mmCIF file of C-alpha atoms in Angstrom:
data_model
loop_
_atom_site.group_PDB
_atom_site.id
_atom_site.type_symbol
_atom_site.label_atom_id
_atom_site.label_comp_id
_atom_site.label_asym_id
_atom_site.label_seq_id
_atom_site.Cartn_x
_atom_site.Cartn_y
_atom_site.Cartn_z
ATOM 1 C CA MET A 595 -0.006 0.004 -0.031
ATOM 2 C CA THR A 596 2.330 2.680 -1.216
ATOM 3 C CA GLU A 597 1.209 6.305 -1.013
ATOM 4 C CA ARG A 598 1.966 8.155 -4.146
ATOM 5 C CA PRO A 599 2.334 11.902 -4.029
ATOM 6 C CA ALA A 600 0.380 12.155 -7.235
ATOM 7 C CA ARG A 601 -0.709 15.620 -8.206
ATOM 8 C CA THR A 602 -1.351 16.228 -11.793
ATOM 9 C CA SER A 603 -3.149 19.529 -12.113
ATOM 10 C CA ARG A 604 -0.662 21.918 -10.502
ATOM 11 C CA LEU A 605 -0.946 25.481 -11.537
ATOM 12 C CA ARG A 606 2.103 26.145 -13.667
ATOM 13 C CA ILE A 607 2.878 29.392 -15.351
ATOM 14 C CA GLU A 608 4.202 28.619 -18.773
ATOM 15 C CA THR A 609 6.225 30.986 -20.835
ATOM 16 C CA ASP A 610 4.305 31.323 -24.043
ATOM 17 C CA ALA A 611 2.209 34.475 -24.233
ATOM 18 C CA GLU A 612 -1.219 32.932 -24.513
ATOM 19 C CA ALA A 613 -0.786 30.441 -21.703
ATOM 20 C CA MET A 614 0.724 33.218 -19.604
ATOM 21 C CA GLU A 615 -2.281 35.419 -20.140
ATOM 22 C CA ARG A 616 -4.669 32.593 -19.314
ATOM 23 C CA ASP A 617 -2.807 31.590 -16.103
ATOM 24 C CA LEU A 618 -2.507 35.196 -14.944
ATOM 25 C CA SER A 619 -6.271 35.770 -15.400
ATOM 26 C CA ARG A 620 -6.869 32.533 -13.507
ATOM 27 C CA LEU A 621 -4.584 33.692 -10.676
ATOM 28 C CA VAL A 622 -6.247 37.207 -10.445
ATOM 29 C CA LEU A 623 -9.738 35.726 -10.469
ATOM 30 C CA THR A 624 -8.744 33.265 -7.784
ATOM 31 C CA LEU A 625 -7.630 36.047 -5.526
ATOM 32 C CA ILE A 626 -10.800 38.022 -6.161
ATOM 33 C CA GLU A 627 -12.933 34.948 -5.368
ATOM 34 C CA LEU A 628 -11.021 34.358 -2.175
ATOM 35 C CA VAL A 629 -11.581 37.930 -1.009
ATOM 36 C CA ARG A 630 -15.249 37.770 -2.035
ATOM 37 C CA GLN A 631 -15.792 34.585 0.019
ATOM 38 C CA LEU A 632 -13.931 36.083 3.014
ATOM 39 C CA VAL A 633 -16.113 39.257 2.841
ATOM 40 C CA GLU A 634 -19.212 37.092 2.539
ATOM 41 C CA ARG A 635 -18.321 35.059 5.660
ATOM 42 C CA GLN A 636 -17.524 38.202 7.551
ATOM 43 C CA CYS A 637 -21.033 39.597 6.634
ATOM 44 C CA VAL A 638 -22.695 36.398 7.791
ATOM 45 C CA ARG A 639 -20.778 36.484 11.027
ATOM 46 C CA ARG A 640 -21.693 40.108 11.715
ATOM 47 C CA MET A 641 -25.290 39.421 10.783
ATOM 48 C CA GLU A 642 -25.397 36.609 13.265
ATOM 49 C CA GLN A 643 -23.874 38.881 15.930
ATOM 50 C CA GLY A 644 -26.621 41.370 15.301
ATOM 51 C CA ASP A 645 -24.368 44.334 14.572
ATOM 52 C CA LEU A 646 -25.840 45.080 11.173
ATOM 53 C CA SER A 647 -29.102 46.991 10.555
ATOM 54 C CA ASP A 648 -31.698 45.501 8.243
ATOM 55 C CA GLU A 649 -30.804 48.067 5.655
ATOM 56 C CA GLN A 650 -27.150 47.271 5.870
ATOM 57 C CA ILE A 651 -27.851 43.510 5.538
ATOM 58 C CA GLU A 652 -29.906 44.215 2.458
ATOM 59 C CA VAL A 653 -27.328 46.391 0.739
ATOM 60 C CA LEU A 654 -24.463 43.990 1.578
ATOM 61 C CA GLY A 655 -26.479 40.955 0.465
ATOM 62 C CA LEU A 656 -27.427 42.571 -2.868
ATOM 63 C CA THR A 657 -23.788 43.625 -3.420
ATOM 64 C CA LEU A 658 -22.387 40.172 -2.688
ATOM 65 C CA MET A 659 -25.043 38.556 -4.841
ATOM 66 C CA ARG A 660 -24.252 40.773 -7.810
ATOM 67 C CA LEU A 661 -20.551 40.185 -7.225
ATOM 68 C CA GLU A 662 -21.182 36.447 -7.412
ATOM 69 C CA ASP A 663 -23.069 36.788 -10.669
ATOM 70 C CA ALA A 664 -20.356 38.963 -12.027
ATOM 71 C CA MET A 665 -17.643 36.448 -11.135
ATOM 72 C CA ALA A 666 -19.636 33.689 -12.778
ATOM 73 C CA GLU A 667 -19.923 35.779 -15.924
ATOM 74 C CA VAL A 668 -16.158 36.653 -16.049
ATOM 75 C CA CYS A 669 -15.179 33.052 -15.377
ATOM 76 C CA ASP A 670 -17.439 31.996 -18.176
ATOM 77 C CA ARG A 671 -15.779 34.407 -20.561
ATOM 78 C CA PHE A 672 -12.314 32.991 -19.697
ATOM 79 C CA GLY A 673 -13.599 29.467 -19.967
ATOM 80 C CA LEU A 674 -12.941 28.754 -16.247
ATOM 81 C CA SER A 675 -15.095 26.771 -13.839
ATOM 82 C CA PRO A 676 -15.286 27.437 -10.032
ATOM 83 C CA ALA A 677 -12.938 24.457 -9.484
ATOM 84 C CA ASP A 678 -10.297 26.086 -11.614
ATOM 85 C CA LEU A 679 -10.081 28.899 -9.101
ATOM 86 C CA ASN A 680 -9.370 26.539 -6.296
ATOM 87 C CA LEU A 681 -5.611 26.490 -5.888
ATOM 88 C CA ASP A 682 -4.194 23.211 -4.580
ATOM 89 C CA LEU A 683 -1.951 24.068 -1.655
ATOM 90 C CA GLY A 684 -0.690 20.488 -1.212
ATOM 91 C CA PRO A 685 -0.666 19.463 2.456
ATOM 92 C CA LEU A 686 -2.772 22.482 3.443
ATOM 93 C CA GLY A 687 -5.619 21.374 1.218
ATOM 94 C CA THR A 688 -7.321 23.752 -1.230
ATOM 95 C CA LEU A 689 -7.479 27.502 -1.026
ATOM 96 C CA LEU A 690 -11.308 27.642 -1.136
ATOM 97 C CA PRO A 691 -13.778 25.192 0.458
ATOM 98 C CA GLN A 692 -14.830 22.538 -2.003
ATOM 99 C CA ASP A 693 -18.480 22.074 -2.693
ATOM 100 C CA MET B 1493 30.857 -0.352 -13.926
ATOM 101 C CA THR B 1494 32.854 0.302 -10.732
ATOM 102 C CA VAL B 1495 31.444 -0.247 -7.194
ATOM 103 C CA ASN B 1496 30.692 3.461 -6.857
ATOM 104 C CA ASP B 1497 28.200 3.392 -9.686
ATOM 105 C CA THR B 1498 25.754 1.115 -7.923
ATOM 106 C CA GLY B 1499 23.772 1.196 -4.697
ATOM 107 C CA THR B 1500 21.905 -1.448 -2.735
ATOM 108 C CA TYR B 1501 18.160 -1.067 -2.823
ATOM 109 C CA LEU B 1502 16.440 -2.474 0.242
ATOM 110 C CA TYR B 1503 12.898 -3.933 0.083
ATOM 111 C CA ALA B 1504 12.252 -5.726 3.327
ATOM 112 C CA VAL B 1505 13.785 -7.425 6.327
ATOM 113 C CA SER B 1506 12.908 -10.810 7.800
ATOM 114 C CA HIS B 1507 14.286 -13.511 10.086
ATOM 115 C CA ASP B 1508 17.164 -15.423 8.602
ATOM 116 C CA THR B 1509 15.695 -18.986 8.434
ATOM 117 C CA GLY B 1510 18.370 -20.210 6.027
ATOM 118 C CA SER B 1511 15.794 -20.579 3.293
ATOM 119 C CA PRO B 1512 17.005 -19.372 -0.084
ATOM 120 C CA CYS B 1513 15.790 -16.206 -1.744
ATOM 121 C CA PRO B 1514 12.779 -16.854 -4.031
ATOM 122 C CA GLU B 1515 14.241 -17.553 -7.436
ATOM 123 C CA ASP B 1516 13.643 -15.297 -10.447
ATOM 124 C CA LEU B 1517 12.252 -12.532 -8.240
ATOM 125 C CA THR B 1518 12.566 -9.238 -10.136
ATOM 126 C CA GLY B 1519 12.701 -5.976 -8.330
ATOM 127 C CA VAL B 1520 12.829 -2.312 -9.336
ATOM 128 C CA ALA B 1521 14.165 -1.455 -12.730
ATOM 129 C CA GLY B 1522 14.254 -5.091 -13.720
ATOM 130 C CA THR B 1523 17.058 -6.006 -11.234
ATOM 131 C CA ASN B 1524 17.369 -9.399 -9.589
ATOM 132 C CA VAL B 1525 16.474 -9.671 -5.959
ATOM 133 C CA ARG B 1526 19.037 -11.307 -3.638
ATOM 134 C CA THR B 1527 19.524 -11.568 0.051
ATOM 135 C CA VAL B 1528 21.996 -10.224 2.564
ATOM 136 C CA ALA B 1529 22.025 -12.172 5.779
ATOM 137 C CA TYR B 1530 23.568 -10.908 9.070
ATOM 138 C CA ALA B 1531 23.054 -11.364 12.794
ATOM 139 C CA GLY B 1532 20.000 -13.641 12.380
ATOM 140 C CA LEU B 1533 18.239 -11.295 10.036
ATOM 141 C CA VAL B 1534 17.987 -11.241 6.283
ATOM 142 C CA ALA B 1535 17.561 -8.259 3.982
ATOM 143 C CA TYR B 1536 15.997 -8.572 0.541
ATOM 144 C CA VAL B 1537 17.931 -6.218 -1.746
ATOM 145 C CA SER B 1538 18.938 -5.642 -5.311
ATOM 146 C CA THR B 1539 21.819 -3.763 -6.942
ATOM 147 C CA VAL B 1540 20.683 -0.583 -8.668
ATOM 148 C CA PRO B 1541 22.499 1.916 -10.789
ATOM 149 C CA LEU B 1542 23.117 5.205 -8.919
ATOM 150 C CA GLU B 1543 22.618 7.162 -12.103
ATOM 151 C CA ARG B 1544 18.927 6.432 -11.589
ATOM 152 C CA PHE B 1545 18.766 5.738 -7.873
ATOM 153 C CA GLY B 1546 21.294 8.270 -6.455
ATOM 154 C CA ALA B 1547 19.979 11.121 -4.323
ATOM 155 C CA GLU B 1548 19.970 13.731 -7.067
ATOM 156 C CA PRO B 1549 18.424 11.608 -9.890
ATOM 157 C CA LEU B 1550 15.768 10.379 -7.390
ATOM 158 C CA ARG B 1551 14.675 13.869 -6.633
ATOM 159 C CA GLN B 1552 13.867 14.300 -10.336
ATOM 160 C CA SER B 1553 12.424 10.821 -10.746
ATOM 161 C CA MET B 1554 9.988 11.305 -7.913
ATOM 162 C CA GLU B 1555 8.217 13.839 -10.094
ATOM 163 C CA ASP B 1556 7.846 11.375 -12.944
ATOM 164 C CA LEU B 1557 4.560 9.630 -12.022
ATOM 165 C CA ASP B 1558 4.970 6.807 -14.562
ATOM 166 C CA TRP B 1559 8.383 5.889 -13.261
ATOM 167 C CA LEU B 1560 7.174 6.189 -9.687
ATOM 168 C CA GLY B 1561 4.170 3.929 -10.391
ATOM 169 C CA GLU B 1562 6.324 1.302 -12.047
ATOM 170 C CA THR B 1563 8.880 1.400 -9.195
ATOM 171 C CA ALA B 1564 6.193 1.192 -6.576
ATOM 172 C CA ARG B 1565 4.604 -1.784 -8.202
ATOM 173 C CA ALA B 1566 7.951 -3.558 -8.473
ATOM 174 C CA HIS B 1567 8.792 -2.740 -4.810
ATOM 175 C CA HIS B 1568 5.343 -3.901 -3.692
ATOM 176 C CA HIS B 1569 5.648 -7.119 -5.700
ATOM 177 C CA VAL B 1570 8.905 -8.105 -4.024
ATOM 178 C CA VAL B 1571 7.506 -7.259 -0.548
ATOM 179 C CA GLU B 1572 4.359 -9.317 -1.209
ATOM 180 C CA GLU B 1573 6.352 -12.285 -2.446
ATOM 181 C CA VAL B 1574 8.547 -12.173 0.665
ATOM 182 C CA ALA B 1575 5.686 -11.506 3.086
ATOM 183 C CA ALA B 1576 3.651 -14.443 1.681
ATOM 184 C CA SER B 1577 5.847 -16.978 3.362
ATOM 185 C CA ARG B 1578 7.267 -15.313 6.531
ATOM 186 C CA PRO B 1579 6.921 -12.392 8.920
ATOM 187 C CA THR B 1580 8.265 -9.391 7.081
ATOM 188 C CA ALA B 1581 9.117 -5.856 7.835
ATOM 189 C CA PRO B 1582 8.717 -3.928 4.605
ATOM 190 C CA VAL B 1583 10.953 -0.912 4.056
ATOM 191 C CA ARG B 1584 9.788 2.337 2.605
ATOM 192 C CA LEU B 1585 9.833 2.853 -1.160
ATOM 193 C CA VAL B 1586 13.263 3.742 -2.652
ATOM 194 C CA THR B 1587 15.482 3.168 0.306
ATOM 195 C CA VAL B 1588 18.910 2.935 -1.202
ATOM 196 C CA TYR B 1589 22.200 2.219 0.565
ATOM 197 C CA ARG B 1590 25.772 2.619 -0.666
ATOM 198 C CA GLY B 1591 26.443 -1.076 -0.630
ATOM 199 C CA ASP B 1592 25.916 -4.423 1.131
ATOM 200 C CA ASP B 1593 28.213 -3.294 4.025
ATOM 201 C CA GLN B 1594 25.775 -0.579 4.934
ATOM 202 C CA ILE B 1595 22.992 -3.126 4.860
ATOM 203 C CA ARG B 1596 24.931 -5.337 7.339
ATOM 204 C CA ASP B 1597 25.556 -2.223 9.466
ATOM 205 C CA LEU B 1598 21.796 -1.546 9.497
ATOM 206 C CA LEU B 1599 20.933 -5.182 10.409
ATOM 207 C CA SER B 1600 23.392 -5.104 13.296
ATOM 208 C CA GLN B 1601 22.703 -1.614 14.603
ATOM 209 C CA ARG B 1602 18.913 -1.930 14.333
ATOM 210 C CA HIS B 1603 18.760 -5.625 15.188
ATOM 211 C CA ASP B 1604 16.569 -5.209 18.232
ATOM 212 C CA ASP B 1605 14.208 -2.840 16.445
ATOM 213 C CA PHE B 1606 13.734 -5.181 13.525
ATOM 214 C CA THR B 1607 13.244 -8.188 15.845
ATOM 215 C CA GLU B 1608 10.636 -6.266 17.749
ATOM 216 C CA ALA B 1609 8.880 -5.181 14.550
ATOM 217 C CA LEU B 1610 8.879 -8.718 13.248
ATOM 218 C CA ALA B 1611 7.496 -10.033 16.466
ATOM 219 C CA ARG B 1612 4.714 -7.457 16.297
ATOM 220 C CA VAL B 1613 3.588 -8.568 12.800
ATOM 221 C CA THR B 1614 3.979 -12.309 13.164
ATOM 222 C CA GLY B 1615 0.749 -14.090 12.435
ATOM 223 C CA ARG B 1616 -0.926 -10.776 11.587
ATOM 224 C CA GLN B 1617 -1.892 -8.917 8.447
ATOM 225 C CA GLU B 1618 -2.471 -5.284 7.611
ATOM 226 C CA TRP B 1619 -5.838 -4.243 6.285
ATOM 227 C CA GLY B 1620 -6.684 -0.833 4.884
ATOM 228 C CA VAL B 1621 -10.031 0.792 5.508
ATOM 229 C CA LYS B 1622 -11.152 3.971 3.835
ATOM 230 C CA ALA B 1623 -14.478 5.633 4.714
ATOM 231 C CA TYR B 1624 -16.215 8.159 2.529
ATOM 232 C CA VAL B 1625 -19.205 10.435 2.887
ATOM 233 C CA ASP B 1626 -20.903 12.474 0.241
ATOM 234 C CA LEU B 1627 -21.096 15.922 1.791
ATOM 235 C CA THR B 1628 -22.970 17.458 -1.174
ATOM 236 C CA THR B 1629 -26.205 15.661 -0.277
ATOM 237 C CA ALA B 1630 -25.947 16.851 3.328
ATOM 238 C CA THR B 1631 -25.796 20.549 2.534
ATOM 239 C CA PRO B 1632 -29.238 22.217 2.262
ATOM 240 C CA ALA B 1633 -27.865 24.882 -0.060
ATOM 241 C CA ASP B 1634 -30.796 26.042 -2.156
ATOM 242 C CA GLN B 1635 -33.560 25.724 0.309
ATOM 243 C CA GLU B 1636 -35.634 28.803 0.741
ATOM 244 C CA VAL B 1637 -35.269 30.549 4.074
ATOM 245 C CA ALA B 1638 -38.126 32.428 5.491
ATOM 246 C CA GLY B 1639 -37.476 35.827 6.803
ATOM 247 C CA THR B 1640 -38.136 39.542 6.357
ATOM 248 C CA GLY B 1641 -36.293 41.850 3.990
ATOM 249 C CA GLY B 1642 -35.550 41.942 0.238
ATOM 250 C CA PRO B 1643 -33.481 39.718 -2.032
ATOM 251 C CA GLY B 1644 -30.173 40.912 -0.500
ATOM 252 C CA ALA B 1645 -31.096 39.733 3.038
ATOM 253 C CA ALA B 1646 -32.482 36.435 1.586
ATOM 254 C CA TYR B 1647 -29.156 35.885 -0.186
ATOM 255 C CA LEU B 1648 -27.116 36.390 2.953
ATOM 256 C CA ARG B 1649 -29.407 34.106 4.920
ATOM 257 C CA ARG B 1650 -29.012 31.412 2.213
ATOM 258 C CA ARG B 1651 -25.252 31.707 2.495
ATOM 259 C CA GLN B 1652 -25.550 31.489 6.244
ATOM 260 C CA MET B 1653 -27.502 28.208 6.017
ATOM 261 C CA SER B 1654 -25.103 26.758 3.584
ATOM 262 C CA LEU B 1655 -22.059 27.593 5.679
ATOM 263 C CA ARG B 1656 -23.762 26.269 8.873
ATOM 264 C CA GLY B 1657 -24.880 23.152 6.991
ATOM 265 C CA ARG B 1658 -21.303 22.510 5.827
ATOM 266 C CA GLU B 1659 -19.876 22.955 9.290
ATOM 267 C CA GLU B 1660 -22.451 20.595 10.738
ATOM 268 C CA ALA B 1661 -21.756 18.043 8.015
ATOM 269 C CA TRP B 1662 -17.998 18.236 8.767
ATOM 270 C CA ARG B 1663 -18.575 17.812 12.444
ATOM 271 C CA GLN B 1664 -20.808 14.775 11.803
ATOM 272 C CA ALA B 1665 -18.263 13.282 9.375
ATOM 273 C CA ALA B 1666 -15.482 13.659 11.910
ATOM 274 C CA ALA B 1667 -17.553 12.000 14.587
ATOM 275 C CA GLN B 1668 -18.455 9.102 12.300
ATOM 276 C CA ALA B 1669 -14.770 8.644 11.374
ATOM 277 C CA GLU B 1670 -13.938 8.479 15.043
ATOM 278 C CA GLU B 1671 -16.648 5.891 15.663
ATOM 279 C CA ILE B 1672 -15.629 3.704 12.777
ATOM 280 C CA HIS B 1673 -11.936 3.854 13.744
ATOM 281 C CA ASP B 1674 -12.791 2.843 17.368
ATOM 282 C CA ALA B 1675 -14.900 -0.047 16.260
ATOM 283 C CA LEU B 1676 -12.286 -1.395 13.916
ATOM 284 C CA SER B 1677 -9.482 -0.847 16.438
ATOM 285 C CA SER B 1678 -11.345 -3.058 18.922
ATOM 286 C CA VAL B 1679 -10.880 -5.991 16.603
ATOM 287 C CA ALA B 1680 -7.311 -5.135 15.584
ATOM 288 C CA CYS B 1681 -4.085 -5.583 17.530
ATOM 289 C CA ALA B 1682 -2.839 -2.181 16.455
ATOM 290 C CA SER B 1683 -4.167 0.659 14.346
ATOM 291 C CA ARG B 1684 -2.844 3.778 12.592
ATOM 292 C CA ARG B 1685 -4.655 6.625 10.888
ATOM 293 C CA HIS B 1686 -3.066 7.979 7.769
ATOM 294 C CA ARG B 1687 -3.884 11.402 6.404
ATOM 295 C CA ALA B 1688 -7.096 11.234 4.398
ATOM 296 C CA GLN B 1689 -6.477 11.475 0.679
ATOM 297 C CA ASP B 1690 -7.959 14.270 -1.424
ATOM 298 C CA PRO B 1691 -10.348 13.344 -4.256
ATOM 299 C CA GLU B 1692 -7.579 13.666 -6.860
ATOM 300 C CA LEU B 1693 -5.651 10.900 -5.245
ATOM 301 C CA SER B 1694 -8.449 8.658 -4.068
ATOM 302 C CA GLY B 1695 -10.274 8.920 -7.412
ATOM 303 C CA ARG B 1696 -13.548 9.417 -5.757
ATOM 304 C CA LYS B 1697 -15.480 12.699 -5.486
ATOM 305 C CA GLU B 1698 -16.811 11.986 -1.959
ATOM 306 C CA LEU B 1699 -14.847 13.195 1.031
ATOM 307 C CA MET B 1700 -12.528 10.669 2.590
ATOM 308 C CA ILE B 1701 -13.157 10.825 6.367
ATOM 309 C CA LEU B 1702 -10.987 7.905 7.398
ATOM 310 C CA ASN B 1703 -7.830 6.371 5.971
ATOM 311 C CA GLY B 1704 -6.893 3.740 8.505
ATOM 312 C CA ALA B 1705 -4.498 0.781 8.711
ATOM 313 C CA TYR B 1706 -5.283 -2.065 11.031
ATOM 314 C CA LEU B 1707 -3.059 -4.890 12.077
ATOM 315 C CA VAL B 1708 -5.275 -7.946 12.483
ATOM 316 C CA GLU B 1709 -4.610 -11.517 13.682
ATOM 317 C CA ARG B 1710 -4.972 -13.929 10.753
ATOM 318 C CA ASP B 1711 -7.718 -15.877 12.477
ATOM 319 C CA ARG B 1712 -9.776 -12.806 13.190
ATOM 320 C CA ARG B 1713 -9.820 -11.611 9.589
ATOM 321 C CA GLU B 1714 -13.445 -12.659 9.129
ATOM 322 C CA GLU B 1715 -14.499 -10.929 12.244
ATOM 323 C CA PHE B 1716 -12.770 -7.824 11.020
ATOM 324 C CA ALA B 1717 -14.380 -8.008 7.553
ATOM 325 C CA HIS B 1718 -17.751 -8.583 9.251
ATOM 326 C CA MET B 1719 -17.228 -5.444 11.334
ATOM 327 C CA VAL B 1720 -16.411 -3.446 8.190
ATOM 328 C CA ASP B 1721 -19.799 -4.601 6.681
ATOM 329 C CA LYS B 1722 -21.622 -3.564 9.791
ATOM 330 C CA LEU B 1723 -20.153 -0.028 9.655
ATOM 331 C CA ARG B 1724 -21.477 0.658 6.108
ATOM 332 C CA GLY B 1725 -24.659 2.719 5.656
ATOM 333 C CA ARG B 1726 -25.923 5.881 7.217
ATOM 334 C CA GLY B 1727 -24.464 7.732 4.235
ATOM 335 C CA VAL B 1728 -21.017 6.325 4.767
ATOM 336 C CA ASP B 1729 -19.230 4.044 2.279
ATOM 337 C CA VAL B 1730 -16.539 1.897 3.789
ATOM 338 C CA GLU B 1731 -13.853 0.398 1.568
ATOM 339 C CA LEU B 1732 -11.753 -2.530 2.724
ATOM 340 C CA THR B 1733 -8.455 -3.435 1.032
ATOM 341 C CA GLY B 1734 -5.876 -6.106 1.839
ATOM 342 C CA PRO B 1735 -4.389 -8.099 3.189
ATOM 343 C CA TRP B 1736 -1.233 -6.008 2.814
ATOM 344 C CA ALA B 1737 2.318 -6.597 3.967
ATOM 345 C CA PRO B 1738 2.436 -4.680 7.295
ATOM 346 C CA TYR B 1739 3.826 -1.426 5.901
ATOM 347 C CA SER B 1740 2.139 0.748 8.524
ATOM 348 C CA PHE B 1741 3.380 -1.206 11.532
ATOM 349 C CA THR B 1742 7.027 -1.906 10.939
ATOM 350 C CA GLU B 1743 8.553 1.581 10.678
ATOM 351 C CA LEU B 1744 11.544 1.841 12.911
ATOM 352 C CA ALA B 1745 11.396 4.386 15.643
ATOM 353 C CA ASP B 1746 13.541 7.103 14.132
ATOM 354 C CA GLY B 1747 13.752 6.286 10.485
ATOM 355 C CA GLN B 1748 16.692 4.707 8.650
ATOM 356 C CA ALA B 1749 18.309 7.789 7.102
ATOM 357 C CA GLU B 1750 21.253 8.116 9.379
ATOM 358 C CA ILE B 1751 23.152 5.096 8.081
ATOM 359 C CA HIS B 1752 22.127 6.124 4.611
ATOM 360 C CA ASP B 1753 24.025 9.392 4.731
ATOM 361 C CA ASP B 1754 27.272 8.689 6.538
ATOM 362 C CA GLY B 1755 30.433 6.885 5.291
#
């Protein structure tokens, strides 16, 4: 029962221009998605603690919802799926939660 | 080829019973397997070219999954052949020494550790158990949440439910893994939990919640298999593999690297 450190889909930045552009877009979108999810969690936490007014909740919710739609649209344009934005950090697992 | 161009690849260690090495046993890179006996122990080894098995070439080879797979299969084959007929302490994949002298040093310096490891696995086999749960079915993601406010508030509440659902599902999964491990450990002589593999490695999309190794007496194997069957269900799939050579239960206390590097 030998454990193989098999990881095939590492994010590699290659040197030809087209691949570079694609990988860079992927990296940038990954970071945006990470920040978006962090903000979303923070909003949920603050909502649970009750330190947001109804009005604030509504505005934040709408903004985050639109941001999610916008992300989906941009990803679509670059031919990326949500799983493509999930960097594999090896022993640390993945950058974003998998679902 | 001078002596310096080759190393001695170690597969496994067993008691020296005077029985000959299995004939025509082929190891890694097509090499012949032979034995080195010393101090009542016997090591199963083969001579390998250092241009492929030296420290630096190995660092590169480990990235080559085809080569790694082939080498792992060859290594495993030798260990299985040896373990089929006697108590065996398998050695980790690609353990290469400078020569037979270093192997004899190892057998004499670690004699007691090997003897202890061999005593531990005598009459016992290793079984692997992996448990999976499908977390996607447990998350009530799209369910409508009642509440006041407009679409923005509803969106945030949906996210809240989904985050909470996921946390709850993780907690449950961890508890189930604990339960399964305890139940299996009660039938085994020894157990070890390895790190759960991610879906890319396991080849399954469900979450692996348990990756355990269990050392089981030969005559309790049916009882063990029965226990595994009983633990299936409740959204958990339990996978049993084996019997394996006792890889998880024969590691020496502080590794084997120190001899490897000196002299």
